[in-house]
Short mmCIF file of C-alpha atoms in Angstrom, two decimals:
data_model
loop_
_atom_site.label_atom_id
_atom_site.label_comp_id
_atom_site.label_asym_id
_atom_site.label_seq_id
_atom_site.Cartn_x
_atom_site.Cartn_y
_atom_site.Cartn_z
CA UNK A 13 -32.81 59.39 5.01
CA UNK A 14 -31.89 58.08 1.57
CA UNK A 15 -34.83 57.54 -0.74
CA UNK A 16 -32.83 55.50 -3.23
CA UNK A 17 -30.34 52.86 -2.11
CA UNK A 18 -27.75 51.00 -4.11
CA UNK A 19 -26.28 48.79 -1.43
CA UNK A 20 -23.41 47.36 -3.47
CA UNK A 21 -20.69 49.98 -4.01
CA UNK A 22 -18.90 47.66 -6.44
CA UNK A 23 -19.40 44.53 -8.52
CA UNK A 24 -16.87 42.46 -10.43
CA UNK A 25 -17.99 40.13 -13.22
CA UNK A 26 -16.25 37.97 -15.80
CA UNK A 27 -16.69 38.92 -19.45
CA UNK A 28 -19.60 37.05 -21.02
CA UNK A 29 -21.39 36.47 -17.72
CA UNK A 30 -24.44 38.28 -16.38
CA UNK A 31 -24.14 41.49 -14.37
CA UNK A 32 -26.99 42.23 -11.96
CA UNK A 33 -27.18 45.66 -10.36
CA UNK A 34 -29.78 46.35 -7.69
CA UNK A 35 -31.61 49.39 -6.40
CA UNK A 36 -34.15 49.78 -3.59
CA UNK A 37 -36.38 52.76 -2.93
CA UNK A 38 -38.60 53.86 -0.09
CA UNK A 39 -41.24 56.16 -1.57
CA UNK A 40 -44.10 54.57 -3.48
CA UNK A 41 -44.82 57.91 -5.20
CA UNK A 42 -42.05 57.31 -7.71
CA UNK A 43 -43.42 56.71 -11.21
CA UNK A 44 -40.45 56.39 -13.48
CA UNK A 45 -37.22 54.53 -13.01
CA UNK A 46 -34.00 55.02 -14.93
CA UNK A 47 -30.47 53.70 -15.12
CA UNK A 48 -27.59 55.99 -16.00
CA UNK A 49 -24.05 54.93 -16.78
CA UNK A 50 -21.04 57.08 -15.96
CA UNK A 51 -17.46 56.84 -17.17
CA UNK A 52 -14.71 58.76 -15.34
CA UNK A 53 -14.55 62.46 -16.17
CA UNK A 54 -17.81 62.29 -18.12
CA UNK A 55 -21.38 63.10 -17.23
CA UNK A 56 -23.96 60.36 -16.66
CA UNK A 57 -25.52 58.99 -19.86
CA UNK A 58 -29.01 57.54 -20.04
CA UNK A 59 -29.09 53.77 -20.45
CA UNK A 60 -32.60 52.38 -20.01
CA UNK A 61 -35.82 53.19 -18.19
CA UNK A 62 -39.13 51.72 -17.08
CA UNK A 63 -42.43 53.24 -16.02
CA UNK A 64 -44.36 52.10 -12.98
CA UNK A 65 -47.02 50.41 -15.11
CA UNK A 66 -44.53 47.84 -16.39
CA UNK A 67 -42.40 45.21 -14.71
CA UNK A 68 -39.81 44.64 -17.43
CA UNK A 69 -38.15 46.59 -20.22
CA UNK A 70 -35.51 45.19 -22.53
CA UNK A 71 -33.07 46.94 -24.87
CA UNK A 72 -30.46 44.70 -26.43
CA UNK A 73 -28.15 43.36 -23.73
CA UNK A 74 -29.83 45.48 -21.06
CA UNK A 75 -33.00 44.57 -19.18
CA UNK A 76 -34.55 46.47 -16.31
CA UNK A 77 -36.92 44.74 -13.89
CA UNK A 78 -39.29 46.53 -11.53
CA UNK A 79 -40.91 44.93 -8.48
CA UNK A 80 -43.25 47.61 -7.15
CA UNK A 81 -44.46 45.66 -4.15
CA UNK A 82 -40.88 45.17 -2.99
CA UNK A 83 -39.84 48.67 -4.12
CA UNK A 84 -36.95 47.07 -5.94
CA UNK A 85 -35.35 47.75 -9.31
CA UNK A 86 -32.63 45.77 -11.03
CA UNK A 87 -30.53 46.04 -14.18
CA UNK A 88 -29.34 42.91 -15.95
CA UNK A 89 -26.53 43.06 -18.49
CA UNK A 90 -26.11 39.92 -20.59
CA UNK A 91 -23.51 39.20 -21.81
CA UNK A 92 -21.25 41.60 -19.94
CA UNK A 93 -18.43 43.23 -21.90
CA UNK A 94 -15.28 45.03 -20.70
CA UNK A 95 -16.68 48.28 -22.16
CA UNK A 96 -19.55 48.03 -19.68
CA UNK A 97 -17.12 48.82 -16.88
CA UNK A 98 -18.45 52.07 -15.39
CA UNK A 99 -20.44 53.41 -12.46
CA UNK A 100 -24.16 52.70 -12.75
CA UNK A 101 -26.69 54.95 -11.07
CA UNK A 102 -30.33 54.20 -10.61
CA UNK A 103 -32.48 57.33 -10.69
CA UNK A 104 -36.13 57.84 -9.90
CA UNK A 105 -38.70 60.42 -10.89
CA UNK A 106 -42.10 61.33 -9.56
CA UNK A 107 -45.00 62.74 -11.55
CA UNK A 108 -46.40 64.63 -8.58
CA UNK A 109 -45.82 67.92 -6.91
CA UNK A 110 -43.12 70.50 -7.33
CA UNK A 111 -40.38 67.93 -7.84
CA UNK A 112 -41.88 66.55 -11.04
CA UNK A 113 -39.14 65.51 -13.41
CA UNK A 114 -36.26 65.94 -10.96
CA UNK A 115 -34.01 62.91 -10.83
CA UNK A 116 -33.27 61.36 -7.45
CA UNK A 117 -30.14 59.25 -7.67
CA UNK A 118 -28.66 56.39 -5.72
CA UNK A 119 -24.98 56.43 -4.77
CA UNK A 120 -23.99 54.23 -7.67
CA UNK A 121 -22.43 50.81 -8.18
CA UNK A 122 -19.03 50.50 -9.84
CA UNK A 123 -19.08 47.60 -12.29
CA UNK A 124 -15.83 46.01 -13.40
CA UNK A 125 -16.02 43.49 -16.22
CA UNK A 126 -12.83 41.45 -16.45
CA UNK A 127 -11.68 39.98 -19.79
CA UNK B 21 -24.32 67.17 -32.93
CA UNK B 22 -23.38 69.16 -29.86
CA UNK B 23 -24.29 67.79 -26.48
CA UNK B 24 -24.35 69.67 -23.18
CA UNK B 25 -21.09 71.47 -22.53
CA UNK B 26 -19.79 72.92 -19.29
CA UNK B 27 -16.91 75.20 -18.44
CA UNK B 28 -14.53 75.29 -16.81
CA UNK B 29 -13.98 71.55 -16.46
CA UNK B 30 -11.89 72.09 -13.33
CA UNK B 31 -11.82 74.96 -10.89
CA UNK B 32 -9.68 75.44 -7.81
CA UNK B 33 -10.84 78.22 -5.51
CA UNK B 34 -9.59 79.57 -2.24
CA UNK B 35 -12.10 79.57 0.58
CA UNK B 36 -14.13 82.76 0.44
CA UNK B 37 -13.67 83.26 -3.29
CA UNK B 38 -16.66 83.60 -5.65
CA UNK B 39 -16.94 81.19 -8.61
CA UNK B 40 -19.11 81.03 -11.72
CA UNK B 41 -19.83 77.80 -13.58
CA UNK B 42 -21.26 77.82 -17.08
CA UNK B 43 -23.58 75.41 -18.84
CA UNK B 44 -24.46 75.34 -22.56
CA UNK B 45 -27.47 73.07 -23.01
CA UNK B 46 -28.52 71.24 -26.14
CA UNK B 47 -30.04 73.72 -28.58
CA UNK B 48 -33.82 73.83 -28.31
CA UNK B 49 -34.00 72.20 -24.90
CA UNK B 50 -36.47 74.07 -22.74
CA UNK B 51 -35.56 72.45 -19.45
CA UNK B 52 -32.25 72.87 -17.66
CA UNK B 53 -31.24 71.26 -14.38
CA UNK B 54 -28.24 71.70 -12.08
CA UNK B 55 -27.06 68.85 -9.86
CA UNK B 56 -24.27 68.61 -7.29
CA UNK B 57 -22.31 65.37 -6.91
CA UNK B 58 -20.16 65.04 -3.82
CA UNK B 59 -17.41 62.44 -3.71
CA UNK B 60 -18.83 58.93 -3.42
CA UNK B 61 -22.41 60.12 -3.77
CA UNK B 62 -24.98 60.27 -6.51
CA UNK B 63 -25.92 63.59 -8.10
CA UNK B 64 -28.34 65.70 -6.05
CA UNK B 65 -30.80 68.18 -7.54
CA UNK B 66 -30.04 71.86 -7.04
CA UNK B 67 -32.30 73.90 -9.28
CA UNK B 68 -34.45 73.84 -12.42
CA UNK B 69 -35.14 76.32 -15.25
CA UNK B 70 -37.90 76.29 -17.82
CA UNK B 71 -36.57 78.62 -20.49
CA UNK B 72 -35.44 81.69 -18.51
CA UNK B 73 -37.71 81.08 -15.52
CA UNK B 74 -36.23 79.46 -12.43
CA UNK B 75 -39.18 77.35 -11.33
CA UNK B 76 -37.55 75.24 -8.65
CA UNK B 77 -34.62 76.12 -6.46
CA UNK B 78 -35.51 73.83 -3.60
CA UNK B 79 -32.19 72.00 -3.74
CA UNK B 80 -29.88 74.99 -3.41
CA UNK B 81 -28.00 74.38 -0.14
CA UNK B 82 -27.67 78.00 0.93
CA UNK B 83 -28.20 81.57 -0.18
CA UNK B 84 -24.57 81.59 -1.34
CA UNK B 85 -25.74 79.60 -4.37
CA UNK B 86 -27.35 81.51 -7.19
CA UNK B 87 -28.29 80.40 -10.71
CA UNK B 88 -29.51 82.26 -13.76
CA UNK B 89 -30.50 81.62 -17.35
CA UNK B 90 -31.34 85.10 -18.63
CA UNK B 91 -32.01 84.30 -22.29
CA UNK B 92 -33.32 80.81 -21.87
CA UNK B 93 -30.21 79.09 -23.21
CA UNK B 94 -26.85 79.35 -21.40
CA UNK B 95 -27.00 79.06 -17.62
CA UNK B 96 -24.57 80.13 -14.92
CA UNK B 97 -24.34 78.73 -11.42
CA UNK B 98 -22.63 81.14 -9.08
CA UNK B 99 -21.31 80.28 -5.65
CA UNK B 100 -20.37 83.16 -3.40
CA UNK B 101 -17.86 82.98 -0.57
CA UNK B 102 -17.00 79.36 -1.32
CA UNK B 103 -16.56 76.93 1.55
CA UNK B 104 -14.71 73.61 1.63
CA UNK B 105 -18.01 71.72 1.75
CA UNK B 106 -18.83 73.17 -1.68
CA UNK B 107 -16.14 70.95 -3.21
CA UNK B 108 -17.99 68.66 -5.62
CA UNK B 109 -18.71 68.02 -9.26
CA UNK B 110 -21.45 70.31 -10.57
CA UNK B 111 -23.47 68.72 -13.35
CA UNK B 112 -25.80 70.43 -15.76
CA UNK B 113 -28.50 68.54 -17.65
CA UNK B 114 -31.00 69.59 -20.28
CA UNK B 115 -34.14 68.04 -21.69
CA UNK B 116 -36.92 68.91 -24.08
CA UNK B 117 -39.37 69.29 -21.19
CA UNK B 118 -39.67 68.78 -17.45
CA UNK B 119 -41.77 65.70 -17.69
CA UNK B 120 -41.21 62.44 -15.97
CA UNK B 121 -39.96 60.07 -18.60
CA UNK B 122 -38.22 62.81 -20.56
CA UNK B 123 -34.54 61.94 -20.93
CA UNK B 124 -32.11 64.34 -19.31
CA UNK B 125 -28.78 64.76 -21.09
CA UNK B 126 -25.84 65.57 -18.86
CA UNK B 127 -22.74 67.61 -19.46
CA UNK B 128 -19.30 66.42 -18.32
CA UNK B 129 -19.48 68.50 -15.15
CA UNK B 130 -17.26 71.06 -13.48
CA UNK B 131 -15.08 69.69 -10.71
CA UNK B 132 -14.76 72.37 -8.03
CA UNK B 133 -12.12 72.11 -5.33
CA UNK B 134 -12.20 74.67 -2.54
CA UNK B 135 -8.99 74.93 -0.55
#
């Protein structure tokens, strides 16, 4: 069963508007939450992260929100730009056990920002 | 500044053939991870090295998959007797340490197609 779910395979947004990408997880043992961005034929690149002790982290146009009780993570991009068009993966890490540090990814959401 | 590099970028193999995929991590990075990304899926963890020691190989799908990092820098992922289900993008990532919260930097991946 999937531990990390990104239920929207794709999202289309007008330039200048807000993009909201969502991610749900099942295991409360996760401690660290990340968003990676991937362009075609390139590897994922780190975008922004948040630890389980926070509920919001902001970096320029990008803000990540964490709702631990709902096991829900979201990424807000404001304002959206055409260069933001990419696949966005949420990834989770745990600080426990033999899997410490390994990234567990969702399936990704393809964001298209239209001019 | 050199990032993570991988070679070859593309590999076509006949079923039953052995393949070797190379990863050059960022200089000085102790931790090296291999991930497999099937079409339409997020990357999935395969194995982890700390310097030359393979500390976690829990994600390797079968004993046909073998990875090494003999001098603690370059790593090779070898797949013996390739099968069609091995077709995927193989991603390598490196980081300063295997700690949750430590950013993993990904290479562009090797796209393997098994015919």
